[in-house]
Amino acid sequence: MVTSFILYNPKQIENKWQKHWESTQIYKAIDFDSKPKYYSLVMFPYPSGDLHMGHMRVYTISDVISRHRRMCGFNVLNPMGFDAFGLPAENAAIERKIPPAEWTQKNIDYMKNQQLKRMGTSYDWSREVISCNSDYYKWTQWLFLQFYKNNLAYQKEAPVNWCTKCQTVLANEQVEDGMCWRHDDTPVERKMMRQWFLKITNYAEELLSDLDKLTGWPERVKLMQKNWIGKSLGAEIDFLIDGKPNIKIPVYTTRPDTAFGITYLVLAPEHNLVEKLSGEQNKSKVQEYIKKTSLLSEIERLAEGKEKTGVPLGSFAINPFNGKKIPIWTSDYVLLEYGTGAVMGVPAHDQRDFEFAKKFKLEIKQVISQDGLERQLTSAYTDPGIMINSDIFNGLSNEDGKKKIIDHAEKNGFGRHKVTYRLRDWLISRQRYWGCPIPIVYCASCGLLPVEENSLPVLLPEGGIEFAGSGGSPLEKCTEWLSINCPQCGQKAKRETDTMDTFICSSYYYLRYADANNDKKIFDKEKVNYWLPVDQYVGGIEHAILHLLYSRFFTKALYDFGLLTFDEPFTNLLSQGMVTMHSPKEGKIAKMSKSKGNVVGTSEFFDEYGADAARLFILFAAPPEQEVEWSTQGAIGQYRFLERIWRLFFNLKENASLRIVEAIHVKVIHELPQQGLPLRDLYRIANYTIKSVSEDISDKKYIFNTAIARMTELVNNMYKFILDKKSYTDIECQVLSFSFTNLIKLLAPFAPHISEELWEKLDGQDSIHRQKWPTYDKESLVTDEIELVIQMGGKKVDVLTTKKGQSQKELENIALNQEKVKAKLEGKELVKVVVIPDKIVNIVVK
RNA sequence: GCCCUUGUGGCGGAAUGGUAGACGCAACGGACUUAAAAUCCGUUGGUUUGAACAAAGCCGUGCCAGUUCGAGUCUGGCCAAGGGCACCA
């Protein structure tokens, strides 16, 4: 009897099952199902139009997790959507005259049907969200209004990145090496503009301290967030102005212990007291300086090694500690947005101040010293030491001094303890068309008004938009759209023309998935609190700060608004490493990307070798957090692995009456006679494979590369077992069937198509993806023999197989009686023998 | 400058403080074939002694120390690569 052998044809099989899964809707998540819920999420993509192998990794990792949890009996939510607002669409409109909405939708269709689905992903597409659709951005606007009502959205004048050619503000992400992203010869300038902000700084402390709750997050991500928030403890000290008793300048410092070394004050050029404190003779010079620095780009202003610049204002402040009169300067090395925008100059103990004082010949006064002696400084002394020249504080260690000085200032009312964060409020205004309109109205008589909730969404006008590529937001020229009747007085009013940063859209999409089609509310409270928080989030490390911090902020704010019962959105986070490949343009290995010319498309590979092989390779080549270098050759290796399984199926089907065997009666296997040992080994290996793969795929480990290696080993062992075998006994058929059945079940999350096809060929019920994850026979892993390693001085001398469970003395005797050991012991003195039972004997000699 | 991560064969990578190099790629050999491809079965860290397919020895996880019976793994210092932050007072 010859079973007709069919060649492994991944393209055909994959297409067949993708269609089948879609029509049977096997990945639909059920609200409030009786099974425990599991929310598996991958960061939704920007629809740039073409995914390559570099993108595939994140979807594969997340999909393996989703499929595995489903087989483990969870009610899995695994949704997908598109982060669809953003600049490339607007750019395409400018360059190719395609409306952004059309361009975006075309890309979404392609990515969804030709790419994401072909990867074999298991999304519940009924919950798809597309952030540029009005049924989604209506809720983005609604959220903005909640922030506004809760005093978390406000406008202020702030320095922004400005491109003179585009005549518009750029987001920080759009500034590349200090130049405009569209004009790489145009340095970005700084400009003061009235902009919308979200008050994320209100949550600075909570965002910082709750990092401790996130035990399922990688340490490095938490550390990056911690550094970004940048909490620092110090003091605020008030300085009075000589001759102007009504004005005081508060200054923030982390080194109050150096207060007696203050020899000048510096204000940021944008500080609102600069003008007021400029003396008559200095006024023109100060104004000139302010103008000059305002024109400097961020890059120029912060350039490393840049010489300090600045001008004296011509007025003086009084050091409240010693009554000394000190000059007030302005310099661009002081930032307006940090602390109070003013700094006390202590050249002896701060390197920046030191450089400034040297350049402008200001006094340098040492007040901390290692040995209590004063000496000539060639650079700032920043190490700990003893306080000198500090009046009543002399002789204290500077650490003690910090506290005593603040206490002293507090007692006398000119200073206090102060906590400062590096985190700034979130600038969300964008002078762009392709974004979510900010629902605000400006009325000449009523002022600034929020759009009423029941008239949301504020629709983006479509058609007839002029994308000139210059002159600010295209919305400013949509005169029809722009004018509106004031919701309060009915008079003519104007809409806000800025749109929101797209990070707003992505700060809550994971909540919307819980109830994506609700047109009455942003989401049903019950549903969102059933599904959330996300059990496993997978995404790129590039979002370690922005997206993940913003999302945590949103969740905390929504919790405070009473919409959520949890205050952290993502319980577990996996930050996958990037996919790299040799870039001919850069002459080295670099992140896979179109601009670097090192892209491998998905379709070409899928057509020839299939998505299953690509998935396996991407998971096999390295652990998920590390980088992976794409290698088509390596991926073909995984294709060969799948072919080996495929051929094994036909071989066993023909010769070993292969069938589905989920478990073998344990007794039968253990009563096998001696000559059945290779079979018992195979049974043991099959069970060991189940154990290893289950552990490696669990949320404690996520090491898919070793899981795949274990499966490869099982296949290799099955081949070894059947080598030269012509016929099989019934028990051999059982063990082979058991091994094969469990192999394809273990393989199912990794290579979903081939495992489904083989499951069908085995007459398996339903889908393999709805089978129970295998369990293993613990007893089979217990052996009565062990490999004993014999070492001398920590170096391996011999390995031998012996009975398990022998005493230390017995093992020591076995070791000492080995020929090799005896030979080596000759002429040496035995010092001691270390025995680790069932493992190792280490003989120490002199 | 500060902070973090990573250094293991020709390559990607495995190794609860206990046999370094699992698994794969590449390379080489054998079987099959008229032949090639594919497939199946093997070999493959370096080095020395040896006529040797025998066999045995030595060295080896970026470098230098340390802890330990025993270190790729733990500690300290250094070097290199990558990443984050960067005039944050």
Short mmCIF file of N, CA, C and O in Angstrom, two decimals, chain A residues 334-405:
data_model
loop_
_atom_site.label_atom_id
_atom_site.label_comp_id
_atom_site.label_asym_id
_atom_site.label_seq_id
_atom_site.Cartn_x
_atom_site.Cartn_y
_atom_site.Cartn_z
N VAL A 334 21.06 78.77 30.42
CA VAL A 334 19.97 78.52 31.37
C VAL A 334 18.67 78.34 30.57
O VAL A 334 18.37 79.10 29.67
N LEU A 335 17.96 77.26 30.92
CA LEU A 335 16.74 76.93 30.21
C LEU A 335 15.53 77.50 30.93
O LEU A 335 15.40 77.35 32.14
N LEU A 336 14.63 78.11 30.16
CA LEU A 336 13.43 78.69 30.76
C LEU A 336 12.54 77.64 31.40
O LEU A 336 11.94 77.85 32.45
N GLU A 337 12.49 76.47 30.74
CA GLU A 337 11.46 75.51 31.14
C GLU A 337 11.83 74.59 32.30
O GLU A 337 11.03 73.78 32.72
N TYR A 338 13.04 74.67 32.75
CA TYR A 338 13.39 73.80 33.87
C TYR A 338 13.54 74.63 35.13
O TYR A 338 14.11 75.73 35.10
N GLY A 339 13.05 74.10 36.24
CA GLY A 339 13.15 74.81 37.50
C GLY A 339 12.40 76.12 37.40
O GLY A 339 11.23 76.15 37.01
N THR A 340 13.07 77.22 37.73
CA THR A 340 12.41 78.52 37.69
C THR A 340 12.90 79.37 36.52
O THR A 340 12.55 80.54 36.41
N GLY A 341 13.74 78.80 35.69
CA GLY A 341 14.29 79.58 34.58
C GLY A 341 15.40 80.51 35.02
O GLY A 341 15.86 81.35 34.25
N ALA A 342 15.83 80.38 36.28
CA ALA A 342 16.91 81.21 36.80
C ALA A 342 17.84 80.33 37.62
O ALA A 342 17.40 79.35 38.23
N VAL A 343 19.10 80.67 37.61
CA VAL A 343 20.10 79.82 38.23
C VAL A 343 21.05 80.67 39.08
O VAL A 343 21.38 81.80 38.72
N MET A 344 21.46 80.10 40.23
CA MET A 344 22.49 80.80 41.01
C MET A 344 23.85 80.32 40.52
O MET A 344 24.07 79.12 40.32
N GLY A 345 24.74 81.25 40.28
CA GLY A 345 26.04 80.89 39.73
C GLY A 345 27.04 80.56 40.82
O GLY A 345 27.37 81.41 41.63
N VAL A 346 27.48 79.29 40.84
CA VAL A 346 28.49 78.87 41.81
C VAL A 346 29.67 78.29 41.04
O VAL A 346 29.81 77.08 40.92
N PRO A 347 30.51 79.13 40.50
CA PRO A 347 31.57 78.66 39.60
C PRO A 347 32.52 77.64 40.25
O PRO A 347 33.01 76.76 39.55
N ALA A 348 32.71 77.74 41.53
CA ALA A 348 33.68 76.85 42.16
C ALA A 348 33.19 75.41 42.17
O ALA A 348 34.00 74.48 42.27
N HIS A 349 31.87 75.21 42.07
CA HIS A 349 31.34 73.85 42.25
C HIS A 349 30.37 73.39 41.19
O HIS A 349 29.62 72.44 41.38
N ASP A 350 30.35 74.09 40.08
CA ASP A 350 29.55 73.65 38.94
C ASP A 350 30.35 73.97 37.68
O ASP A 350 30.74 75.12 37.46
N GLN A 351 30.57 72.95 36.87
CA GLN A 351 31.46 73.12 35.73
C GLN A 351 30.95 74.16 34.74
O GLN A 351 31.73 74.94 34.19
N ARG A 352 29.63 74.19 34.54
CA ARG A 352 29.09 75.17 33.58
C ARG A 352 29.29 76.60 34.10
O ARG A 352 29.70 77.50 33.36
N ASP A 353 29.02 76.75 35.39
CA ASP A 353 29.21 78.06 36.00
C ASP A 353 30.69 78.44 35.97
O ASP A 353 31.04 79.62 35.78
N PHE A 354 31.53 77.45 36.16
CA PHE A 354 32.98 77.69 36.15
C PHE A 354 33.43 78.27 34.80
O PHE A 354 34.14 79.28 34.74
N GLU A 355 32.94 77.62 33.73
CA GLU A 355 33.30 78.08 32.39
C GLU A 355 32.77 79.50 32.15
O GLU A 355 33.46 80.34 31.56
N PHE A 356 31.57 79.73 32.61
CA PHE A 356 30.94 81.04 32.43
C PHE A 356 31.74 82.12 33.18
O PHE A 356 32.06 83.18 32.63
N ALA A 357 32.11 81.81 34.42
CA ALA A 357 32.84 82.78 35.23
C ALA A 357 34.22 83.06 34.65
O ALA A 357 34.68 84.20 34.64
N LYS A 358 34.86 82.03 34.15
CA LYS A 358 36.18 82.21 33.55
C LYS A 358 36.10 83.15 32.37
O LYS A 358 36.89 84.09 32.23
N LYS A 359 35.10 82.88 31.52
CA LYS A 359 34.98 83.66 30.30
C LYS A 359 34.71 85.13 30.62
O LYS A 359 35.26 86.03 29.98
N PHE A 360 33.86 85.38 31.62
CA PHE A 360 33.48 86.76 31.89
C PHE A 360 34.15 87.32 33.13
O PHE A 360 33.72 88.34 33.68
N LYS A 361 35.20 86.64 33.58
CA LYS A 361 36.02 87.11 34.69
C LYS A 361 35.19 87.44 35.93
O LYS A 361 35.31 88.51 36.53
N LEU A 362 34.33 86.51 36.27
CA LEU A 362 33.53 86.67 37.48
C LEU A 362 34.24 85.96 38.63
O LEU A 362 35.08 85.07 38.41
N GLU A 363 33.89 86.34 39.84
CA GLU A 363 34.57 85.79 41.01
C GLU A 363 34.30 84.29 41.16
O GLU A 363 33.19 83.82 40.93
N ILE A 364 35.32 83.54 41.53
CA ILE A 364 35.18 82.11 41.81
C ILE A 364 35.52 81.89 43.27
O ILE A 364 36.66 82.14 43.68
N LYS A 365 34.53 81.47 44.04
CA LYS A 365 34.75 81.36 45.47
C LYS A 365 34.49 79.93 45.95
O LYS A 365 33.38 79.43 45.84
N GLN A 366 35.54 79.31 46.45
CA GLN A 366 35.41 77.92 46.88
C GLN A 366 34.76 77.85 48.26
O GLN A 366 35.17 78.54 49.19
N VAL A 367 33.74 76.96 48.40
CA VAL A 367 33.10 76.79 49.70
C VAL A 367 33.02 75.32 50.14
O VAL A 367 32.55 75.02 51.22
N ILE A 368 33.45 74.42 49.25
CA ILE A 368 33.55 73.01 49.62
C ILE A 368 34.96 72.57 49.28
O ILE A 368 35.49 72.95 48.25
N SER A 369 35.54 71.78 50.17
CA SER A 369 36.91 71.35 49.92
C SER A 369 37.09 69.96 50.50
O SER A 369 36.49 69.62 51.51
N GLN A 370 37.93 69.21 49.86
CA GLN A 370 38.15 67.84 50.31
C GLN A 370 38.80 67.82 51.69
O GLN A 370 38.41 67.06 52.56
N ASP A 371 39.81 68.70 51.88
CA ASP A 371 40.58 68.66 53.13
C ASP A 371 40.39 69.91 53.98
O ASP A 371 41.12 70.14 54.93
N GLY A 372 39.43 70.72 53.63
CA GLY A 372 39.18 71.93 54.41
C GLY A 372 40.07 73.09 54.01
O GLY A 372 39.98 74.17 54.60
N LEU A 373 40.93 72.91 53.03
CA LEU A 373 41.82 73.99 52.59
C LEU A 373 41.35 74.56 51.25
O LEU A 373 40.80 73.84 50.42
N GLU A 374 41.61 75.82 51.07
CA GLU A 374 41.22 76.48 49.84
C GLU A 374 42.40 76.46 48.89
O GLU A 374 43.54 76.65 49.30
N ARG A 375 42.16 76.20 47.63
CA ARG A 375 43.27 76.27 46.68
C ARG A 375 42.78 76.70 45.30
O ARG A 375 41.58 76.77 45.06
N GLN A 376 43.74 76.98 44.46
CA GLN A 376 43.43 77.42 43.10
C GLN A 376 42.70 76.30 42.33
O GLN A 376 43.20 75.18 42.27
N LEU A 377 41.53 76.58 41.76
CA LEU A 377 40.78 75.56 41.02
C LEU A 377 41.01 75.72 39.53
O LEU A 377 40.98 76.82 39.00
N THR A 378 41.22 74.56 38.86
CA THR A 378 41.34 74.61 37.39
C THR A 378 40.04 74.13 36.74
O THR A 378 39.85 74.27 35.54
N SER A 379 39.21 73.52 37.56
CA SER A 379 37.86 73.18 37.11
C SER A 379 36.99 73.13 38.36
O SER A 379 37.50 73.18 39.47
N ALA A 380 35.69 73.02 38.15
CA ALA A 380 34.79 73.02 39.30
C ALA A 380 35.03 71.81 40.18
O ALA A 380 35.27 70.71 39.68
N TYR A 381 34.96 72.01 41.49
CA TYR A 381 35.10 70.91 42.42
C TYR A 381 33.70 70.39 42.74
O TYR A 381 32.91 71.06 43.42
N THR A 382 33.37 69.19 42.24
CA THR A 382 32.00 68.69 42.38
C THR A 382 31.89 67.50 43.32
O THR A 382 30.81 66.98 43.55
N ASP A 383 33.03 67.05 43.86
CA ASP A 383 33.00 65.91 44.77
C ASP A 383 32.51 66.35 46.14
O ASP A 383 32.45 67.53 46.44
N PRO A 384 32.18 65.37 46.99
CA PRO A 384 31.78 65.71 48.36
C PRO A 384 32.97 66.31 49.12
O PRO A 384 34.12 66.17 48.71
N GLY A 385 32.67 66.98 50.22
CA GLY A 385 33.77 67.58 50.98
C GLY A 385 33.28 68.30 52.22
O GLY A 385 32.14 68.11 52.67
N ILE A 386 34.15 69.15 52.74
CA ILE A 386 33.85 69.90 53.97
C ILE A 386 33.57 71.34 53.60
O ILE A 386 34.23 71.91 52.72
N MET A 387 32.59 71.91 54.27
CA MET A 387 32.21 73.29 53.95
C MET A 387 33.21 74.29 54.54
O MET A 387 33.61 74.17 55.69
N ILE A 388 33.63 75.25 53.72
CA ILE A 388 34.51 76.33 54.16
C ILE A 388 33.93 77.66 53.67
O ILE A 388 33.01 77.65 52.84
N ASN A 389 34.44 78.74 54.19
CA ASN A 389 33.97 80.07 53.79
C ASN A 389 32.45 80.21 53.88
O ASN A 389 31.85 80.96 53.11
N SER A 390 31.84 79.45 54.78
CA SER A 390 30.38 79.42 54.82
C SER A 390 29.85 79.78 56.20
O SER A 390 28.85 79.22 56.66
N ASP A 391 30.53 80.72 56.86
CA ASP A 391 30.01 81.27 58.10
C ASP A 391 29.74 80.18 59.13
O ASP A 391 30.59 79.35 59.38
N ILE A 392 28.52 80.13 59.65
CA ILE A 392 28.20 79.19 60.73
C ILE A 392 28.20 77.74 60.25
O ILE A 392 28.12 76.82 61.05
N PHE A 393 28.24 77.53 58.95
CA PHE A 393 28.18 76.15 58.44
C PHE A 393 29.57 75.55 58.23
O PHE A 393 29.70 74.40 57.84
N ASN A 394 30.57 76.31 58.45
CA ASN A 394 31.94 75.83 58.25
C ASN A 394 32.21 74.54 59.03
O ASN A 394 31.76 74.39 60.17
N GLY A 395 32.89 73.62 58.38
CA GLY A 395 33.27 72.38 59.05
C GLY A 395 32.29 71.25 58.87
O GLY A 395 32.62 70.09 59.13
N LEU A 396 31.07 71.56 58.41
CA LEU A 396 30.10 70.50 58.16
C LEU A 396 30.47 69.75 56.88
O LEU A 396 31.11 70.31 55.99
N SER A 397 30.06 68.49 56.82
CA SER A 397 30.18 67.81 55.53
C SER A 397 29.12 68.44 54.62
O SER A 397 28.06 68.87 55.09
N ASN A 398 29.39 68.48 53.33
CA ASN A 398 28.45 69.20 52.46
C ASN A 398 27.08 68.52 52.42
O ASN A 398 26.07 69.18 52.22
N GLU A 399 27.05 67.18 52.66
CA GLU A 399 25.77 66.49 52.67
C GLU A 399 24.90 66.97 53.85
O GLU A 399 23.72 67.25 53.68
N ASP A 400 25.51 67.08 55.03
CA ASP A 400 24.78 67.61 56.18
C ASP A 400 24.40 69.07 55.91
O ASP A 400 23.32 69.52 56.28
N GLY A 401 25.32 69.76 55.28
CA GLY A 401 25.12 71.17 54.99
C GLY A 401 23.89 71.44 54.16
O GLY A 401 23.16 72.40 54.39
N LYS A 402 23.64 70.56 53.18
CA LYS A 402 22.47 70.73 52.31
C LYS A 402 21.22 70.92 53.14
O LYS A 402 20.45 71.86 52.94
N LYS A 403 21.04 70.00 54.07
CA LYS A 403 19.82 70.00 54.88
C LYS A 403 19.78 71.24 55.79
O LYS A 403 18.77 71.94 55.88
N LYS A 404 20.93 71.51 56.43
CA LYS A 404 20.98 72.62 57.39
C LYS A 404 20.74 73.96 56.70
O LYS A 404 20.10 74.86 57.24
N ILE A 405 21.28 74.08 55.48
CA ILE A 405 21.12 75.34 54.75
C ILE A 405 19.65 75.56 54.38
O ILE A 405 19.11 76.66 54.53
#
